[in-house]
């Protein structure tokens, strides 16, 4: 069983909160996260591992890619945090806009 203190510690980092915000609506590859947040692969992986160890995210492998999904089921803390706080802050809104723009560009490249 995960300790609430450990879970709160996992959410006490800005980068991890930004990752939670991005993962709230969709599964993402590590490469998507690092492009949108402009962080290194090492930093993204370290923060994702911390979130995974505290039961906030799960991963699945597809070839050499790791895809992450937020575990929202029965997690009122995440719902409250994202919907009532993060989504109302400029930085987190900007991250979501960057993510949409990133996918638009990515889809355009794939269509060529």
GROMACS .gro file of N, CA and C in nm:
model
  336
    1UNK      N    1   0.084  -0.118   0.000
    1UNK     CA    2   0.000   0.000   0.000
    1UNK      C    3   0.088   0.125   0.000
    2UNK      N    4   0.048   0.222  -0.080
    2UNK     CA    5   0.123   0.346  -0.091
    2UNK      C    6   0.086   0.440   0.024
    3UNK      N    7   0.187   0.498   0.086
    3UNK     CA    8   0.169   0.591   0.197
    3UNK      C    9   0.130   0.728   0.142
    4UNK      N   10   0.032   0.793   0.204
    4UNK     CA   11  -0.014   0.924   0.159
    4UNK      C   12   0.098   1.028   0.166
    5UNK      N   13   0.186   1.017   0.264
    5UNK     CA   14   0.298   1.112   0.274
    5UNK      C   15   0.388   1.098   0.152
    6UNK      N   16   0.416   0.975   0.110
    6UNK     CA   17   0.499   0.953  -0.009
    6UNK      C   18   0.429   1.005  -0.134
    7UNK      N   19   0.297   0.987  -0.141
    7UNK     CA   20   0.225   1.038  -0.257
    7UNK      C   21   0.228   1.190  -0.261
    8UNK      N   22   0.212   1.253  -0.147
    8UNK     CA   23   0.218   1.399  -0.144
    8UNK      C   24   0.358   1.450  -0.180
    9UNK      N   25   0.460   1.378  -0.137
    9UNK     CA   26   0.597   1.414  -0.175
    9UNK      C   27   0.615   1.402  -0.325
   10UNK      N   28   0.555   1.299  -0.384
   10UNK     CA   29   0.566   1.280  -0.529
   10UNK      C   30   0.502   1.395  -0.605
   11UNK      N   31   0.402   1.457  -0.547
   11UNK     CA   32   0.333   1.568  -0.612
   11UNK      C   33   0.389   1.704  -0.572
   12UNK      N   34   0.497   1.705  -0.497
   12UNK     CA   35   0.552   1.831  -0.448
   12UNK      C   36   0.659   1.889  -0.540
   13UNK      N   37   0.669   1.838  -0.661
   13UNK     CA   38   0.768   1.886  -0.756
   13UNK      C   39   0.697   1.945  -0.878
   14UNK      N   40   0.740   2.062  -0.922
   14UNK     CA   41   0.675   2.130  -1.034
   14UNK      C   42   0.678   2.048  -1.162
   15UNK      N   43   0.789   1.986  -1.193
   15UNK     CA   44   0.799   1.906  -1.315
   15UNK      C   45   0.703   1.788  -1.310
   16UNK      N   46   0.694   1.723  -1.196
   16UNK     CA   47   0.601   1.610  -1.185
   16UNK      C   48   0.456   1.657  -1.197
   17UNK      N   49   0.425   1.773  -1.142
   17UNK     CA   50   0.289   1.827  -1.158
   17UNK      C   51   0.260   1.858  -1.304
   18UNK      N   52   0.358   1.910  -1.374
   18UNK     CA   53   0.338   1.939  -1.517
   18UNK      C   54   0.316   1.810  -1.595
   19UNK      N   55   0.386   1.705  -1.558
   19UNK     CA   56   0.368   1.575  -1.624
   19UNK      C   57   0.228   1.521  -1.594
   20UNK      N   58   0.185   1.529  -1.470
   20UNK     CA   59   0.051   1.483  -1.433
   20UNK      C   60  -0.054   1.558  -1.514
   21UNK      N   61  -0.037   1.687  -1.527
   21UNK     CA   62  -0.130   1.768  -1.604
   21UNK      C   63  -0.138   1.721  -1.750
   22UNK      N   64  -0.023   1.693  -1.811
   22UNK     CA   65  -0.021   1.647  -1.950
   22UNK      C   66  -0.084   1.510  -1.965
   23UNK      N   67  -0.059   1.424  -1.869
   23UNK     CA   68  -0.110   1.286  -1.877
   23UNK      C   69  -0.256   1.273  -1.836
   24UNK      N   70  -0.314   1.378  -1.784
   24UNK     CA   71  -0.449   1.369  -1.730
   24UNK      C   72  -0.552   1.327  -1.837
   25UNK      N   73  -0.534   1.370  -1.960
   25UNK     CA   74  -0.632   1.342  -2.065
   25UNK      C   75  -0.589   1.236  -2.165
   26UNK      N   76  -0.461   1.199  -2.166
   26UNK     CA   77  -0.416   1.105  -2.269
   26UNK      C   78  -0.286   1.037  -2.231
   27UNK      N   79  -0.264   0.925  -2.295
   27UNK     CA   80  -0.137   0.854  -2.283
   27UNK      C   81  -0.033   0.929  -2.367
   28UNK      N   82   0.089   0.935  -2.315
   28UNK     CA   83   0.197   1.001  -2.386
   28UNK      C   84   0.324   0.919  -2.382
   29UNK      N   85   0.400   0.931  -2.487
   29UNK     CA   86   0.533   0.873  -2.493
   29UNK      C   87   0.630   0.966  -2.420
   30UNK      N   88   0.735   0.911  -2.367
   30UNK     CA   89   0.836   0.995  -2.301
   30UNK      C   90   0.884   1.105  -2.395
   31UNK      N   91   0.901   1.071  -2.523
   31UNK     CA   92   0.948   1.171  -2.619
   31UNK      C   93   0.850   1.287  -2.631
   32UNK      N   94   0.721   1.262  -2.620
   32UNK     CA   95   0.621   1.369  -2.624
   32UNK      C   96   0.638   1.463  -2.504
   33UNK      N   97   0.656   1.404  -2.388
   33UNK     CA   98   0.668   1.481  -2.265
   33UNK      C   99   0.793   1.569  -2.267
   34UNK      N  100   0.904   1.513  -2.308
   34UNK     CA  101   1.026   1.593  -2.305
   34UNK      C  102   1.025   1.704  -2.409
   35UNK      N  103   0.959   1.682  -2.522
   35UNK     CA  104   0.947   1.788  -2.623
   35UNK      C  105   0.861   1.902  -2.573
   36UNK      N  106   0.747   1.870  -2.513
   36UNK     CA  107   0.654   1.973  -2.467
   36UNK      C  108   0.711   2.051  -2.348
   37UNK      N  109   0.771   1.981  -2.254
   37UNK     CA  110   0.823   2.047  -2.134
   37UNK      C  111   0.965   2.099  -2.151
   38UNK      N  112   1.027   2.066  -2.264
   38UNK     CA  113   1.164   2.109  -2.294
   38UNK      C  114   1.260   2.066  -2.182
   39UNK      N  115   1.255   1.936  -2.151
   39UNK     CA  116   1.344   1.877  -2.052
   39UNK      C  117   1.419   1.761  -2.117
   40UNK      N  118   1.522   1.715  -2.051
   40UNK     CA  119   1.600   1.604  -2.106
   40UNK      C  120   1.529   1.472  -2.085
   41UNK      N  121   1.569   1.373  -2.161
   41UNK     CA  122   1.512   1.239  -2.149
   41UNK      C  123   1.540   1.183  -2.010
   42UNK      N  124   1.657   1.208  -1.958
   42UNK     CA  125   1.695   1.160  -1.825
   42UNK      C  126   1.604   1.220  -1.718
   43UNK      N  127   1.581   1.350  -1.727
   43UNK     CA  128   1.495   1.417  -1.628
   43UNK      C  129   1.351   1.366  -1.638
   44UNK      N  130   1.300   1.354  -1.760
   44UNK     CA  131   1.163   1.303  -1.778
   44UNK      C  132   1.150   1.163  -1.721
   45UNK      N  133   1.244   1.076  -1.753
   45UNK     CA  134   1.238   0.938  -1.706
   45UNK      C  135   1.248   0.928  -1.555
   46UNK      N  136   1.332   1.011  -1.495
   46UNK     CA  137   1.347   1.011  -1.349
   46UNK      C  138   1.216   1.051  -1.282
   47UNK      N  139   1.153   1.156  -1.332
   47UNK     CA  140   1.027   1.201  -1.273
   47UNK      C  141   0.913   1.102  -1.298
   48UNK      N  142   0.911   1.043  -1.416
   48UNK     CA  143   0.809   0.941  -1.445
   48UNK      C  144   0.827   0.818  -1.355
   49UNK      N  145   0.950   0.779  -1.330
   49UNK     CA  146   0.976   0.666  -1.240
   49UNK      C  147   0.927   0.699  -1.099
   50UNK      N  148   0.949   0.821  -1.055
   50UNK     CA  149   0.903   0.863  -0.922
   50UNK      C  150   0.751   0.855  -0.914
   51UNK      N  151   0.684   0.903  -1.019
   51UNK     CA  152   0.538   0.896  -1.022
   51UNK      C  153   0.489   0.752  -1.029
   52UNK      N  154   0.560   0.669  -1.104
   52UNK     CA  155   0.522   0.528  -1.115
   52UNK      C  156   0.539   0.457  -0.981
   53UNK      N  157   0.648   0.482  -0.911
   53UNK     CA  158   0.674   0.419  -0.782
   53UNK      C  159   0.572   0.459  -0.676
   54UNK      N  160   0.501   0.569  -0.699
   54UNK     CA  161   0.399   0.614  -0.605
   54UNK      C  162   0.258   0.595  -0.660
   55UNK      N  163   0.246   0.507  -0.758
   55UNK     CA  164   0.116   0.463  -0.811
   55UNK      C  165   0.034   0.573  -0.877
   56UNK      N  166   0.102   0.672  -0.938
   56UNK     CA  167   0.030   0.774  -1.012
   56UNK      C  168   0.026   0.746  -1.162
   57UNK      N  169   0.127   0.676  -1.213
   57UNK     CA  170   0.132   0.644  -1.355
   57UNK      C  171   0.166   0.497  -1.375
   58UNK      N  172   0.129   0.447  -1.492
   58UNK     CA  173   0.172   0.314  -1.533
   58UNK      C  174   0.229   0.328  -1.673
   59UNK      N  175   0.313   0.233  -1.709
   59UNK     CA  176   0.376   0.241  -1.840
   59UNK      C  177   0.352   0.114  -1.920
   60UNK      N  178   0.371   0.127  -2.049
   60UNK     CA  179   0.368   0.013  -2.138
   60UNK      C  180   0.476   0.036  -2.243
   61UNK      N  181   0.538  -0.073  -2.282
   61UNK     CA  182   0.646  -0.065  -2.381
   61UNK      C  183   0.591  -0.098  -2.519
   62UNK      N  184   0.640  -0.025  -2.617
   62UNK     CA  185   0.607  -0.051  -2.757
   62UNK      C  186   0.738  -0.031  -2.834
   63UNK      N  187   0.800  -0.144  -2.870
   63UNK     CA  188   0.934  -0.142  -2.930
   63UNK      C  189   1.028  -0.072  -2.832
   64UNK      N  190   1.097   0.034  -2.877
   64UNK     CA  191   1.191   0.104  -2.788
   64UNK      C  192   1.123   0.218  -2.711
   65UNK      N  193   0.995   0.240  -2.733
   65UNK     CA  194   0.924   0.352  -2.672
   65UNK      C  195   0.852   0.311  -2.544
   66UNK      N  196   0.851   0.401  -2.449
   66UNK     CA  197   0.773   0.383  -2.327
   66UNK      C  198   0.659   0.484  -2.328
   67UNK      N  199   0.539   0.433  -2.309
   67UNK     CA  200   0.419   0.517  -2.306
   67UNK      C  201   0.364   0.517  -2.164
   68UNK      N  202   0.323   0.635  -2.118
   68UNK     CA  203   0.275   0.649  -1.981
   68UNK      C  204   0.131   0.695  -1.978
   69UNK      N  205   0.059   0.641  -1.881
   69UNK     CA  206  -0.080   0.674  -1.858
   69UNK      C  207  -0.097   0.707  -1.710
   70UNK      N  208  -0.176   0.809  -1.683
   70UNK     CA  209  -0.207   0.845  -1.545
   70UNK      C  210  -0.308   0.745  -1.490
   71UNK      N  211  -0.285   0.701  -1.370
   71UNK     CA  212  -0.379   0.611  -1.303
   71UNK      C  213  -0.478   0.699  -1.227
   72UNK      N  214  -0.594   0.721  -1.287
   72UNK     CA  215  -0.693   0.812  -1.227
   72UNK      C  216  -0.800   0.739  -1.148
   73UNK      N  217  -0.816   0.612  -1.176
   73UNK     CA  218  -0.924   0.536  -1.115
   73UNK      C  219  -0.924   0.554  -0.963
   74UNK      N  220  -1.035   0.603  -0.913
   74UNK     CA  221  -1.055   0.621  -0.769
   74UNK      C  222  -0.950   0.711  -0.704
   75UNK      N  223  -0.890   0.801  -0.781
   75UNK     CA  224  -0.792   0.891  -0.723
   75UNK      C  225  -0.848   1.033  -0.722
   76UNK      N  226  -0.925   1.061  -0.619
   76UNK     CA  227  -0.987   1.193  -0.605
   76UNK      C  228  -0.883   1.303  -0.587
   77UNK      N  229  -0.769   1.269  -0.528
   77UNK     CA  230  -0.663   1.366  -0.509
   77UNK      C  231  -0.617   1.421  -0.644
   78UNK      N  232  -0.592   1.334  -0.741
   78UNK     CA  233  -0.549   1.380  -0.873
   78UNK      C  234  -0.657   1.461  -0.943
   79UNK      N  235  -0.779   1.415  -0.934
   79UNK     CA  236  -0.889   1.487  -0.998
   79UNK      C  237  -0.901   1.628  -0.941
   80UNK      N  238  -0.901   1.639  -0.811
   80UNK     CA  239  -0.910   1.768  -0.745
   80UNK      C  240  -0.791   1.856  -0.782
   81UNK      N  241  -0.674   1.801  -0.775
   81UNK     CA  242  -0.552   1.875  -0.805
   81UNK      C  243  -0.552   1.931  -0.947
   82UNK      N  244  -0.579   1.844  -1.044
   82UNK     CA  245  -0.573   1.886  -1.185
   82UNK      C  246  -0.688   1.979  -1.221
   83UNK      N  247  -0.809   1.934  -1.195
   83UNK     CA  248  -0.926   2.009  -1.240
   83UNK      C  249  -0.949   2.140  -1.164
   84UNK      N  250  -0.920   2.141  -1.036
   84UNK     CA  251  -0.950   2.260  -0.956
   84UNK      C  252  -0.831   2.354  -0.936
   85UNK      N  253  -0.712   2.305  -0.961
   85UNK     CA  254  -0.595   2.390  -0.937
   85UNK      C  255  -0.505   2.404  -1.060
   86UNK      N  256  -0.447   2.295  -1.106
   86UNK     CA  257  -0.350   2.305  -1.215
   86UNK      C  258  -0.409   2.367  -1.341
   87UNK      N  259  -0.525   2.322  -1.381
   87UNK     CA  260  -0.585   2.370  -1.506
   87UNK      C  261  -0.626   2.516  -1.500
   88UNK      N  262  -0.618   2.577  -1.384
   88UNK     CA  263  -0.651   2.719  -1.370
   88UNK      C  264  -0.527   2.808  -1.369
   89UNK      N  265  -0.410   2.746  -1.369
   89UNK     CA  266  -0.283   2.820  -1.365
   89UNK      C  267  -0.226   2.836  -1.506
   90UNK      N  268  -0.170   2.952  -1.533
   90UNK     CA  269  -0.119   2.985  -1.666
   90UNK      C  270  -0.016   2.885  -1.718
   91UNK      N  271   0.081   2.848  -1.636
   91UNK     CA  272   0.188   2.759  -1.682
   91UNK      C  273   0.131   2.626  -1.730
   92UNK      N  274   0.037   2.571  -1.657
   92UNK     CA  275  -0.019   2.441  -1.691
   92UNK      C  276  -0.110   2.450  -1.814
   93UNK      N  277  -0.178   2.563  -1.829
   93UNK     CA  278  -0.257   2.587  -1.950
   93UNK      C  279  -0.165   2.598  -2.072
   94UNK      N  280  -0.053   2.666  -2.054
   94UNK     CA  281   0.045   2.680  -2.163
   94UNK      C  282   0.102   2.545  -2.204
   95UNK      N  283   0.128   2.459  -2.106
   95UNK     CA  284   0.178   2.324  -2.137
   95UNK      C  285   0.077   2.248  -2.224
   96UNK      N  286  -0.051   2.261  -2.192
   96UNK     CA  287  -0.153   2.193  -2.272
   96UNK      C  288  -0.160   2.250  -2.414
   97UNK      N  289  -0.145   2.380  -2.426
   97UNK     CA  290  -0.143   2.442  -2.559
   97UNK      C  291  -0.022   2.393  -2.639
   98UNK      N  292   0.093   2.386  -2.574
   98UNK     CA  293   0.214   2.335  -2.640
   98UNK      C  294   0.195   2.190  -2.684
   99UNK      N  295   0.129   2.112  -2.601
   99UNK     CA  296   0.104   1.972  -2.634
   99UNK      C  297   0.016   1.961  -2.759
  100UNK      N  298  -0.090   2.040  -2.764
  100UNK     CA  299  -0.178   2.038  -2.882
  100UNK      C  300  -0.103   2.081  -3.006
  101UNK      N  301  -0.026   2.186  -2.995
  101UNK     CA  302   0.055   2.236  -3.108
  101UNK      C  303   0.155   2.129  -3.152
  102UNK      N  304   0.218   2.065  -3.057
  102UNK     CA  305   0.315   1.959  -3.086
  102UNK      C  306   0.249   1.846  -3.165
  103UNK      N  307   0.130   1.803  -3.122
  103UNK     CA  308   0.061   1.696  -3.194
  103UNK      C  309   0.013   1.740  -3.332
  104UNK      N  310  -0.027   1.866  -3.346
  104UNK     CA  311  -0.064   1.917  -3.478
  104UNK      C  312   0.054   1.907  -3.574
  105UNK      N  313   0.169   1.953  -3.529
  105UNK     CA  314   0.290   1.948  -3.612
  105UNK      C  315   0.332   1.804  -3.641
  106UNK      N  316   0.323   1.720  -3.540
  106UNK     CA  317   0.359   1.579  -3.554
  106UNK      C  318   0.267   1.511  -3.656
  107UNK      N  319   0.138   1.539  -3.650
  107UNK     CA  320   0.042   1.481  -3.745
  107UNK      C  321   0.063   1.532  -3.886
  108UNK      N  322   0.100   1.660  -3.900
  108UNK     CA  323   0.129   1.716  -4.032
  108UNK      C  324   0.248   1.646  -4.094
  109UNK      N  325   0.350   1.620  -4.015
  109UNK     CA  326   0.470   1.551  -4.066
  109UNK      C  327   0.436   1.408  -4.110
  110UNK      N  328   0.347   1.343  -4.034
  110UNK     CA  329   0.309   1.206  -4.065
  110UNK      C  330   0.225   1.200  -4.194
  111UNK      N  331   0.150   1.307  -4.221
  111UNK     CA  332   0.062   1.311  -4.338
  111UNK      C  333   0.139   1.333  -4.468
  112UNK      N  334   0.260   1.380  -4.456
  112UNK     CA  335   0.341   1.408  -4.577
  112UNK      C  336   0.394   1.281  -4.638
   0.00000   0.00000   0.00000
